[in-house]
XYZ file of C-alpha atoms in Angstrom:
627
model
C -76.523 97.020 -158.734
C -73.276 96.577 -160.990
C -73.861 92.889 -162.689
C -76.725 90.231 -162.790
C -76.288 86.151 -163.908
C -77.998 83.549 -165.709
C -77.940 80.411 -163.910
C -79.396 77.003 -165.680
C -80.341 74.328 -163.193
C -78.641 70.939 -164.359
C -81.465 69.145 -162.938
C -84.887 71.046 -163.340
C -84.014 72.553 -166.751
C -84.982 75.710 -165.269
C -83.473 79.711 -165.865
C -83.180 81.847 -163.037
C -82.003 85.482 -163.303
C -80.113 86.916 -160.537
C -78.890 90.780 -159.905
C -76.516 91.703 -157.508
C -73.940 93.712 -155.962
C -70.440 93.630 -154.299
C -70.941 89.836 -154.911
C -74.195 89.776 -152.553
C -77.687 88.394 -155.089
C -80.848 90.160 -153.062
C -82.871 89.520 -156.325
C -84.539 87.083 -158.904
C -86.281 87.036 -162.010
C -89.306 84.902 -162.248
C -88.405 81.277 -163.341
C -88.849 80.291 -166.798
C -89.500 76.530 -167.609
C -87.762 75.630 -171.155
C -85.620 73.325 -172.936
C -82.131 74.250 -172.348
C -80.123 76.241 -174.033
C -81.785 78.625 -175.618
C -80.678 82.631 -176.666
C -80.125 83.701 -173.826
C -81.662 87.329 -174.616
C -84.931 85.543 -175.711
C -85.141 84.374 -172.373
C -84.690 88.228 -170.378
C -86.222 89.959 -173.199
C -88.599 88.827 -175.695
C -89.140 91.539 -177.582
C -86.330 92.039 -179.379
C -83.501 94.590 -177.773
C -80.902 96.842 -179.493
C -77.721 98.226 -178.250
C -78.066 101.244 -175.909
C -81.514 100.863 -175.078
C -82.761 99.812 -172.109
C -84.827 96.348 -171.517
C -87.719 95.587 -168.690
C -88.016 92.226 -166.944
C -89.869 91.690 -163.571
C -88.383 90.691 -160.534
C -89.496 89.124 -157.704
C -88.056 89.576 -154.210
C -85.050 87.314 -153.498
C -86.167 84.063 -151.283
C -83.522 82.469 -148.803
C -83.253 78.746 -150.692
C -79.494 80.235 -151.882
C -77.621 82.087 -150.238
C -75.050 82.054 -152.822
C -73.744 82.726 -156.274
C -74.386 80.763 -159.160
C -71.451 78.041 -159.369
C -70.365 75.515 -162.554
C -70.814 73.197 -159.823
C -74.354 74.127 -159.047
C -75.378 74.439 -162.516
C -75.262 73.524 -166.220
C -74.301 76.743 -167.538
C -73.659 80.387 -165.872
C -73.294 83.524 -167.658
C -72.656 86.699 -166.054
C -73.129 89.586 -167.631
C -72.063 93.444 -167.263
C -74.571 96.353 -167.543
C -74.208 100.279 -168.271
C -77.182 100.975 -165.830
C -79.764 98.937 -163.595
C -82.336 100.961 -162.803
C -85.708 100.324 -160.594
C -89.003 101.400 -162.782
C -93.175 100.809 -162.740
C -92.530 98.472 -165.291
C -89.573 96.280 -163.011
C -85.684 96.876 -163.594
C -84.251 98.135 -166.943
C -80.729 97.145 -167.961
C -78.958 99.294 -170.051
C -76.482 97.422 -172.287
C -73.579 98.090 -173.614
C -73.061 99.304 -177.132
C -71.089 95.970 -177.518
C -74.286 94.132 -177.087
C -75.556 91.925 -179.713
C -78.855 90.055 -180.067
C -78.154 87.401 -181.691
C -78.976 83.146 -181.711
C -75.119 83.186 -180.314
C -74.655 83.679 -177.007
C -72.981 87.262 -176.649
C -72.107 87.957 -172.755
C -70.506 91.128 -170.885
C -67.945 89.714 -168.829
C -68.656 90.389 -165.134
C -65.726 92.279 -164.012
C -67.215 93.773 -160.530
C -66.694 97.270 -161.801
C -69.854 99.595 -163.201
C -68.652 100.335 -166.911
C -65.653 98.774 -167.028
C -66.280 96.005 -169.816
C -65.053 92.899 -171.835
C -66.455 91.083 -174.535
C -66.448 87.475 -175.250
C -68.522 85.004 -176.644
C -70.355 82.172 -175.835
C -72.097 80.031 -178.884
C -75.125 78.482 -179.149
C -74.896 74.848 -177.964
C -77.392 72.253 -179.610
C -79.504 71.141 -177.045
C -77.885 67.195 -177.717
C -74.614 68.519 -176.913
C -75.552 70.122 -173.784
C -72.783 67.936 -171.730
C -73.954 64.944 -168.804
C -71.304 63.442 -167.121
C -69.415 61.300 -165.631
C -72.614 59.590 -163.713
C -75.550 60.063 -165.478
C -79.227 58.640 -166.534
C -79.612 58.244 -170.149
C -83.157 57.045 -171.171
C -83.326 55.590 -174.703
C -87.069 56.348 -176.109
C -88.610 56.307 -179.099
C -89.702 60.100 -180.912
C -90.506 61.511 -183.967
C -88.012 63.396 -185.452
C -87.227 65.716 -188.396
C -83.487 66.800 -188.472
C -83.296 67.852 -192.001
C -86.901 68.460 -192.401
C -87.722 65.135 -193.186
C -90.608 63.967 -190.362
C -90.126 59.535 -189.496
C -89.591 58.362 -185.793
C -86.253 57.155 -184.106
C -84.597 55.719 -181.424
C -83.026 58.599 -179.274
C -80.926 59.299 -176.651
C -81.768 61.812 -174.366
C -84.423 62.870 -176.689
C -82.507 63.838 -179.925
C -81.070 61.998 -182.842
C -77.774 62.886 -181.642
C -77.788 62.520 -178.389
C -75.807 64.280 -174.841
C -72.397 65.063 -174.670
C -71.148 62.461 -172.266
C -68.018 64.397 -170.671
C -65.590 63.026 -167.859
C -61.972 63.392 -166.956
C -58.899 61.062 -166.846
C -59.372 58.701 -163.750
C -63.171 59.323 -163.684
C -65.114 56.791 -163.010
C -68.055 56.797 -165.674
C -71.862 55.315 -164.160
C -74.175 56.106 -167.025
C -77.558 54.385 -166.029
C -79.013 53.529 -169.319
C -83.039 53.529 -169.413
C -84.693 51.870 -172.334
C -87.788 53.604 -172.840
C -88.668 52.121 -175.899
C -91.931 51.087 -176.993
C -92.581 51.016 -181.283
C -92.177 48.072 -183.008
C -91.160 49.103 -186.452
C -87.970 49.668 -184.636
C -85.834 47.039 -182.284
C -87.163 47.316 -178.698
C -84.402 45.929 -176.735
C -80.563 47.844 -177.071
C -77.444 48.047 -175.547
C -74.446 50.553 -175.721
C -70.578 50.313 -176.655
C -68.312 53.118 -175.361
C -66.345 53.539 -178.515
C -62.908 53.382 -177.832
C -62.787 52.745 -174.208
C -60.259 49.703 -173.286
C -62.600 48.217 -170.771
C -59.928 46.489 -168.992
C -61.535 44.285 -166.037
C -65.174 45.605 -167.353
C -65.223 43.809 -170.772
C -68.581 43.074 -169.848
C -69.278 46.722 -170.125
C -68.453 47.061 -173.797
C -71.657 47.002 -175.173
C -72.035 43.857 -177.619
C -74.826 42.156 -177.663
C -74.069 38.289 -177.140
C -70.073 38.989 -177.141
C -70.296 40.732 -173.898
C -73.495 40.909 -172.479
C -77.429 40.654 -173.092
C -79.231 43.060 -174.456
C -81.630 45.215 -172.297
C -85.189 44.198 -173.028
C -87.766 46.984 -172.929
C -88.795 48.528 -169.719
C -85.682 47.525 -168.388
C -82.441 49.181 -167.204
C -78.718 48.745 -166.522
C -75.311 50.582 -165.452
C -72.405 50.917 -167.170
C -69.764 51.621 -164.796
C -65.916 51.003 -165.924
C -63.335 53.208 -165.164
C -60.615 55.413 -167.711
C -57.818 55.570 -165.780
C -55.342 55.949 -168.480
C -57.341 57.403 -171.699
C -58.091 60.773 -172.293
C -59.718 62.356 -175.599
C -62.655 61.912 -178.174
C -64.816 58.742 -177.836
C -68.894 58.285 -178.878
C -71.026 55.873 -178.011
C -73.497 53.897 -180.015
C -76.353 51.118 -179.937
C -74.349 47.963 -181.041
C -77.640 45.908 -181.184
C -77.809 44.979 -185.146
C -78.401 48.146 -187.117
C -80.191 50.009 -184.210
C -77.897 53.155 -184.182
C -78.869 54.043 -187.560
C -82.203 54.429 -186.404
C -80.761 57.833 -184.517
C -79.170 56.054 -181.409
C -75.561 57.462 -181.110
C -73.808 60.633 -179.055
C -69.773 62.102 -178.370
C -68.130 61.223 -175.505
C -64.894 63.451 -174.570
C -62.695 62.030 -171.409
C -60.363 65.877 -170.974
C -56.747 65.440 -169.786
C -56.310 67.872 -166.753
C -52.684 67.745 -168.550
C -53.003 67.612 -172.188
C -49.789 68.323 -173.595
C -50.840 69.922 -176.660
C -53.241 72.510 -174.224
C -50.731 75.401 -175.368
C -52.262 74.937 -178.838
C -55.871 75.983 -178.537
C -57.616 78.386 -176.411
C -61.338 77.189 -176.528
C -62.109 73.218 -175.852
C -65.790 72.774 -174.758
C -69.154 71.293 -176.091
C -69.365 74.461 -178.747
C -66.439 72.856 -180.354
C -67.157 68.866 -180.792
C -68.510 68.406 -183.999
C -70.430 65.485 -185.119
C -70.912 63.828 -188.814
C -73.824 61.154 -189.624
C -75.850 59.651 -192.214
C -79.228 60.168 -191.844
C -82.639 57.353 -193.406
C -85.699 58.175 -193.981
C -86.566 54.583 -194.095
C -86.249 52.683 -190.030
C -83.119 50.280 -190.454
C -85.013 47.295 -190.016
C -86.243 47.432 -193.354
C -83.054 47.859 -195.143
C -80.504 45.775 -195.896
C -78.070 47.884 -197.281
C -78.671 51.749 -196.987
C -78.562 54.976 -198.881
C -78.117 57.248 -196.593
C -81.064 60.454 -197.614
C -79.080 63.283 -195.669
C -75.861 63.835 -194.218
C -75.876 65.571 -190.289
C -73.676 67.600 -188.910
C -74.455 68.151 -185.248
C -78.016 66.592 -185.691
C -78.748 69.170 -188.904
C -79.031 68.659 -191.958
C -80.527 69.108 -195.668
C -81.811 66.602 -197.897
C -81.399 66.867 -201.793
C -85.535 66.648 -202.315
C -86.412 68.363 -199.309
C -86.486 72.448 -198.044
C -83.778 74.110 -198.753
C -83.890 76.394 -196.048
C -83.877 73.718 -193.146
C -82.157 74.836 -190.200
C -78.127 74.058 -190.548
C -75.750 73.692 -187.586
C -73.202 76.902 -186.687
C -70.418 76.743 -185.071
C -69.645 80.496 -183.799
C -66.177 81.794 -183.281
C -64.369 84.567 -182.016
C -61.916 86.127 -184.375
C -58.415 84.957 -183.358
C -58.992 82.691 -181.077
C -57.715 79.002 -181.429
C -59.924 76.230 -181.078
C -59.920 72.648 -180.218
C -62.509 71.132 -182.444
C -63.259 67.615 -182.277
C -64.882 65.548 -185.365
C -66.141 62.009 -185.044
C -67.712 60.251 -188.012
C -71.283 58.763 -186.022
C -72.075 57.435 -189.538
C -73.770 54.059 -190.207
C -72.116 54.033 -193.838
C -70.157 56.323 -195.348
C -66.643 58.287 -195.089
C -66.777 61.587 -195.206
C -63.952 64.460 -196.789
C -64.278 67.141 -194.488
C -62.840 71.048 -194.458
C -63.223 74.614 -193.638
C -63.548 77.279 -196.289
C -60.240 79.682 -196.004
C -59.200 77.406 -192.920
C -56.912 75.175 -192.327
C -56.874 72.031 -189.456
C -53.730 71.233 -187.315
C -54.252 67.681 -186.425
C -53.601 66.375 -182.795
C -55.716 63.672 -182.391
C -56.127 60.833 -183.932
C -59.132 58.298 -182.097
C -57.825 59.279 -178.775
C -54.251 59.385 -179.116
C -51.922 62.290 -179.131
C -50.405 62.806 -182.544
C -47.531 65.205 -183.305
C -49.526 67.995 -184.681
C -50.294 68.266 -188.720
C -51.540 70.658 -190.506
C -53.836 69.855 -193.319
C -57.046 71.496 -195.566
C -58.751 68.875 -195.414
C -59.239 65.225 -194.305
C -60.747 62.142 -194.685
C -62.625 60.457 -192.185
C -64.110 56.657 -191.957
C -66.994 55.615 -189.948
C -66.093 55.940 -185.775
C -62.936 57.699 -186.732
C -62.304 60.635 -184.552
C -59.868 63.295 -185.115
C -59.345 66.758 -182.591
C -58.087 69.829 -184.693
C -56.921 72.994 -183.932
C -58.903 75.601 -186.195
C -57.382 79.144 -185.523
C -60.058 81.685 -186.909
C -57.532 84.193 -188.535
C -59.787 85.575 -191.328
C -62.209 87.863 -191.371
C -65.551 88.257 -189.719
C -68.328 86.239 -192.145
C -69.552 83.020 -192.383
C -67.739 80.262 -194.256
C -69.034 76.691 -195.359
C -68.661 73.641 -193.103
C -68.153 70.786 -195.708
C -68.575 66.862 -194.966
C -68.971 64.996 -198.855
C -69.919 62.141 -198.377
C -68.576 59.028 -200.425
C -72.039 57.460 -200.345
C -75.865 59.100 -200.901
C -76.023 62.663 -202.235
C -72.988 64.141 -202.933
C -71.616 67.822 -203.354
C -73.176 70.831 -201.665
C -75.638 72.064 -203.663
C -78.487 74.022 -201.535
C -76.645 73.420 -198.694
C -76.485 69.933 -198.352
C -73.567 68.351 -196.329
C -73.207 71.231 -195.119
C -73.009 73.460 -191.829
C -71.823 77.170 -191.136
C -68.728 78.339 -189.504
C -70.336 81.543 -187.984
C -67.429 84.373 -186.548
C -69.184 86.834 -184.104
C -70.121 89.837 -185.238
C -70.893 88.239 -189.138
C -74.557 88.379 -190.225
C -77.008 85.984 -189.889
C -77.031 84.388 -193.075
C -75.587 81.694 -195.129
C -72.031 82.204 -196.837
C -71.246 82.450 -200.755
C -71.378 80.020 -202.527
C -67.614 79.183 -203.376
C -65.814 76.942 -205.348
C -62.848 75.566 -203.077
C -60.314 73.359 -203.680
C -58.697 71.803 -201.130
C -54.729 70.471 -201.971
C -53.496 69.416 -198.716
C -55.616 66.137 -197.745
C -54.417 64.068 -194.740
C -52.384 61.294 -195.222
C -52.923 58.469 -192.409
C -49.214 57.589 -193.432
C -48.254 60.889 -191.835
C -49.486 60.845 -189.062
C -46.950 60.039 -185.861
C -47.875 59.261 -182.143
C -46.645 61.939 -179.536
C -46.295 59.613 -176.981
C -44.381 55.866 -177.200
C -44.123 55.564 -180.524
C -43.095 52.263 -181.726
C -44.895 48.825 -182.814
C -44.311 45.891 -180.136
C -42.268 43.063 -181.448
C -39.296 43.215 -183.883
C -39.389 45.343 -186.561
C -40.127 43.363 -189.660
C -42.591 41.652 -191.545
C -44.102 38.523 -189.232
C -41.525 39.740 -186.352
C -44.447 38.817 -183.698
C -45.824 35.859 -181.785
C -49.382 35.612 -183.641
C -50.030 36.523 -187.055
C -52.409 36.388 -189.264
C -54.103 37.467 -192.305
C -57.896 38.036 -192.971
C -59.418 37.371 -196.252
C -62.761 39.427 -196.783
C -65.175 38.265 -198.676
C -68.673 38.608 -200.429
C -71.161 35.786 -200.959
C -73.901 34.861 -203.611
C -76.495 35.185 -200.110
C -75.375 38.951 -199.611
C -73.711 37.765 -196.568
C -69.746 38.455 -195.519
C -67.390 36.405 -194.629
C -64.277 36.531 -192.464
C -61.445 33.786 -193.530
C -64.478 31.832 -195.080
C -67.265 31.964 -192.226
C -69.893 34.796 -191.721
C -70.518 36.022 -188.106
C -73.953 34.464 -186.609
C -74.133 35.927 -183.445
C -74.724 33.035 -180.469
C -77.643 32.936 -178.521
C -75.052 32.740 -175.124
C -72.673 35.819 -175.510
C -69.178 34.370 -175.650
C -68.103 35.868 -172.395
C -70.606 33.938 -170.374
C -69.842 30.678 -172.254
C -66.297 30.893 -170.534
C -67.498 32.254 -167.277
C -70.301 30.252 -166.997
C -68.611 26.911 -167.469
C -70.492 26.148 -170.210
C -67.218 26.202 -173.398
C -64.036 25.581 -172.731
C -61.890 27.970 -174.621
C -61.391 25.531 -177.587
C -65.356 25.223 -178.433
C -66.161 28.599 -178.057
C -69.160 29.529 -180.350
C -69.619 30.765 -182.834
C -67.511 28.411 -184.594
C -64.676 29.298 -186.966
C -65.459 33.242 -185.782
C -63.354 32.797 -182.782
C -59.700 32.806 -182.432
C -58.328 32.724 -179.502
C -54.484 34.242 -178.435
C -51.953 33.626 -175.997
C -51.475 35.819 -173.188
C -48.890 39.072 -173.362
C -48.441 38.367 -177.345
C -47.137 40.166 -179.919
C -50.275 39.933 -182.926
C -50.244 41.199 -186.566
C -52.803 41.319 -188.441
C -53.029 41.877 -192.202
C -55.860 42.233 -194.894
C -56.587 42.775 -198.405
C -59.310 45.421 -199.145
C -61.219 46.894 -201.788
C -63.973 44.356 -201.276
C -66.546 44.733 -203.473
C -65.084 47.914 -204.636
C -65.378 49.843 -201.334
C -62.925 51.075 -198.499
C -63.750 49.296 -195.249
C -63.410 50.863 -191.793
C -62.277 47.946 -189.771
C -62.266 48.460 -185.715
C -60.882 46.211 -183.435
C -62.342 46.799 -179.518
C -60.366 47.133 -176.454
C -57.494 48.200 -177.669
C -55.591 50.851 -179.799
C -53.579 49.005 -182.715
C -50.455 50.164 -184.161
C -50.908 50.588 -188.423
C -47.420 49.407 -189.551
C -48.988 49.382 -193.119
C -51.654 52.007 -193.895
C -53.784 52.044 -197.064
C -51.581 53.448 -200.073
C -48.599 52.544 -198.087
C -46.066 50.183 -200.284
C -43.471 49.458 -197.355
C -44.371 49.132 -193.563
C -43.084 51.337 -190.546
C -42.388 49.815 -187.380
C -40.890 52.785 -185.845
C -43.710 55.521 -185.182
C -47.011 54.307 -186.761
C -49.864 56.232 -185.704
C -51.740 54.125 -182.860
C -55.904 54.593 -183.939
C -58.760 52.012 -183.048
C -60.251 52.053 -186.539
C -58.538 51.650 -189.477
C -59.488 52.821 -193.374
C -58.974 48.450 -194.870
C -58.092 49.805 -198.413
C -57.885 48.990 -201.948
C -57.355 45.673 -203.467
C -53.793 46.690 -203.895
C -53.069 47.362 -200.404
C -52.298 44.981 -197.203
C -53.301 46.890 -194.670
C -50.932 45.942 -190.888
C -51.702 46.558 -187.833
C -49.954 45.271 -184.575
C -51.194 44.952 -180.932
C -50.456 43.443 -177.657
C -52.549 41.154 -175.845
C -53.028 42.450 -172.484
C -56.464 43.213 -172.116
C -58.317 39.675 -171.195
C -61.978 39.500 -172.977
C -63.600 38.535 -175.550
C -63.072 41.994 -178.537
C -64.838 41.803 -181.534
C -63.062 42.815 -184.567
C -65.593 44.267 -187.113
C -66.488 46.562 -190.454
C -67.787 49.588 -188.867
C -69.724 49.886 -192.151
C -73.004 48.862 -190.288
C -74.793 47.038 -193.186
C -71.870 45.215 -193.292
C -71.239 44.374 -189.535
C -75.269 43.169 -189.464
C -74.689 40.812 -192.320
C -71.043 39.189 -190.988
C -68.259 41.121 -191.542
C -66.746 40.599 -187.870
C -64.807 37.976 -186.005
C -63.956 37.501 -182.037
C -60.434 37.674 -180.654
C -60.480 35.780 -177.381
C -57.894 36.903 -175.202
C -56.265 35.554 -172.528
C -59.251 33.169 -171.797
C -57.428 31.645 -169.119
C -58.067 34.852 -166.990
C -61.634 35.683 -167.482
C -62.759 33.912 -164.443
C -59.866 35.601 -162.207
C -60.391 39.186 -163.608
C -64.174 40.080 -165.123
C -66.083 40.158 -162.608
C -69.873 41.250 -163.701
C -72.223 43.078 -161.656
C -75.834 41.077 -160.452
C -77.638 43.321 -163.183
C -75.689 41.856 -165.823
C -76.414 38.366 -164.657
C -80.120 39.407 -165.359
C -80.075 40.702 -168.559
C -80.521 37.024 -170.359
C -82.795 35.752 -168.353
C -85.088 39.280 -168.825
C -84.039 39.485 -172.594
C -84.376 35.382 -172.889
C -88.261 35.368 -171.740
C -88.952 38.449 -174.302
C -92.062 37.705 -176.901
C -90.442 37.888 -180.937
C -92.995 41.414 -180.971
C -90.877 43.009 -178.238
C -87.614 42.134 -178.701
């Protein structure tokens, strides 16, 4: 018996041991029930092992339910692992591991090379149980649970159980069919929901981008609903999110990568998985209903956290890596509020990504990154073995990184388990969003000066003595009929499409620009613009505009009051896309407007599903408690 394997049911959450030999598995170790993943050596062993010693568990004869190998396409996760010795005992079968062993909360496996004491090392970190990865057709059931990321006990609104919630993964031309389940039942907290796919173009499914009464119902309580659309012709970092008032800050929001089976910048990195998406957040300990506009208490980073009054020894997230190996990490600000400046200690990012599109890579120290912003970099961990600080500042709430706060752990294999030094870093390198250049097709559409399109406009953001925004004079008040239905339904005509004065409709195939002034009310103002990517001729800081390789993003940083911030687009995705502060305070008091496109088509090509049909007659008959 040269080799045995963990194998991780994707279904039953289960961990079954196998040993073999010459690829045949005639044995099992007894099935352990547990939330998945966990240390793997806690699992065989729970007393706590050391190299070169040999470790007991009890097997059980093997039954004839497999009568093969564990697969990736059987199971979640499969480790194999090498051993010195297997040997039969009274107290079961010993394993004698390798020197090279290390018990440790990282995942440290003997690569199963088929040949007794012939070995290789590599690593396999621990992956948060949010970001173990479902996908591309899944269930995800929205409930409501208590909760205590940075130590801080209040309840939430979940997905999949945790305050970040699954890794949705998929590839380009998958078909995603994510079966949403709203489980939830308190109160204090909205009821109903609904989810956007950040990022996704939606074309033919805008009913399928998530917001309420623009493109669909919400989905009362009890209820449940699929969200199938295709992704033909996007690959890269995405998230999803409640978009029902300010219901993701209550906890509801997870990644989403789509991976390109031909990514051209694949030569760069070495490791791309779920050990290496990163997620930022602000966390309240107050439920979002009751605020109106938030200080966030804590600042997450992959669902982990400290808070300024609270322990400071809460549990922070680590990333593990293997020294030099290059990694594909990918960031995406899941925050409710604020921007955060993010770097490595001794490290430096090579940026490739920029909200799903290709860039030509950049290196910087650090970066700054607005709310839904995504960004993939490659980290190469060149130094040596230790632990350096993870560090997301935050431009609103606590700042700085005292006790750990905004903080997580960049953990090589082989450091110690403990926190790094504290250090004093300054960072001198920052990205520029001016710098940044599209791989692919770079170039705005229509001629290359100011106003050289078919549409454009400016929007004036403002502030008003009722705490409410306004877009161009008129705050959003979302209408009881979403505005798709209005058009398919019969019931508007594309000139009287409600709400009025937050709808503008555009021709089809049409060049747009859009400018805006920002620095309203002293703050810098993510502004996203759904189903589409938008060219930023003009970025924030930017004096003079560039028409011929502006980076191509899906939210853009609005500015100071000095700038006039440009973006361009075409018009060839037929819906209704909201346009919106991604600030979510903001968005919930009516910092958004509609761009109705090509409303002429919407009968010919969105075709909704019977289940959508249902969702405002279901939400429509809901009591005020359980809405």
């Amino acid at each position: 018996m040269d080799w045995f394997s963990v194998c991780i049911l994707a279904e039953k959450y289960e961990v079954y041991v196998f040993a073999g030999s010459g690829g045949t598995i005639f044995k099992r170790l007894g099935v352990t029930s547990i939330p998945i993943p966990v240390p793997i050596d806690l699992v065989l062993f729970p007393n706590q092992t050391l190299p070169g010693k040999i470790v007991f568990g009890t097997w059980e004869t093997f039954g004839s339910w497999l009568s093969q190998p564990c697969t990736v396409e059987m199971y979640l996760l499969v480790y194999s692992f090498s051993a010195l010795d297997v040997r039969e005992s009274d107290k079961g079968v010993g394993i004698y591991l390798p020197n090279t062993y290390s018990s440790s909360s990282a995942f440290t496996a003997m690569l199963h090379l088929k040949y007794l004491l012939v070995l290789a090392t590599f690593a396999l970190p621990y992956i948060p149980e949010s970001l173990a990865a479902i996908g591309p057709v899944a269930d995800l059931v929205i409930s409501n649970q208590n909760v205590s990321p940075d130590g801080f006990t209040r309840g939430a609104v979940v997905a999949g159980g945790h305050t970040i919630g699954p890794l949705i993964v998929g590839k380009k031309g998958d078909n995603l069919r994510i079966n949403l389940i709203n489980r939830l039942n308190d109160n204090t907290m909205l009821q109903s929901t609904s989810i956007h796919w950040h990022g996704f173009f939606q074309k033919t499914t805008n009913w399928d981008d998530g917001v309420p009464f623009v493109n669909q119902c919400p989905i009362a309580k009890g209820d449940s609903f699929l969200y199938d659309f295709d992704v033909p012709d996007q690959a890269g970092t995405f998230w999803y999110h409640s978009h029902l008032s300010t219901q993701y800050c209550d906890g509801l929001r997870g990644p989403l990568v789509i991976y390109d089976p031909n990514d051209p910048h694949a030569s760069l990195y070495d490791v791309d998985d779920e050990s290496t998406v990163i997620t930022l957040a602000d966390w309240y300990h107050t439920k979002a209903k009751q605020i109106v506009f938030g200080t966030p208490d804590s600042t997450l980073i992959n669902g982990l956290g400290r808070w300024s009054h609270g322990n400071a020894t809460s549990e922070l997230a680590v990333i593990t890596v293997t020294q030099g190996k290059r990694y594909r990490m990918r960031l995406i600000n899941t925050s409710c509020d604020p921007a955060f400046t993010f770097s490595i200690d001794n490290h430096t990012m090579t940026v490739i990504e920029t909200d799903s599109v290709n860039n030509v890579p950049l290196e910087v120290d650090s970066l700054r990154i607005f709310v839904a912003q995504r960004y993939s970099f490659v980290l190469h961990a060149n130094q040596a073995v230790g632990n350096y600080w993870i560090r997301a500042n935050p431009n609103a709430g606590t700042m700085g990184f005292a006790n750990g706060i905004n903080s997580a752990i960049l953990r090589y294999v082989g450091a110690e388990e403990a926190e790094p030094p504290v250090r004093n870093i300054t960072n001198t390198n920052e990205l520029n969003e001016a710098n940044l250049v599209p791989l692919e097709n770079p170039g705005a559409p229509g001629d290359p000066v100011v106003g050289g399109v078919d549409v454009a406009m400016h929007l004036d953001f403002a502030f008003t003595s009722a705490a409410q925004f306004t877009v161009n004079g008129v705050t959003f008040v979302s209408p009881t009929v979403p505005v798709l239905l209005q058009i398919l339904s019969g019931a508007q005509t594309a000139d009287s499409l409600l709400p009025t004065g937050s709808i503008i409709t555009l021709p089809v195939n049409a060049t747009v620009e859009i400018s805006m002034t920002g620095g309203l009310l002293g703050l810098q103002h993510p502004i996203h613009l759904h189903g589409h990517t938008f060219n930023v001729v003009r970025a924030a800081g930017m004096t003079g505009y560039n028409f011929a390789n502006p980076i191509r993003r899906d939210v853009v940083n609005a500015g100071s009051a000095s700038d006039n911030v440009t973006i361009r687009f075409r018009t060839d995705n037929p819906g209704p896309w909201i346009l919106h502060c991604h600030i979510d305070w903001h968005f919930n008091n009516g910092f958004a407007i509609v761009l109705a496109e090509r409303t002429n088509e919407w009968n010919t090509t969105i075709d909704p599903t019977d289940a959508w049909d249902d969702l405002c007659p279901i939400y429509d008959s809901l009591s005020e408690a359980d809405l």
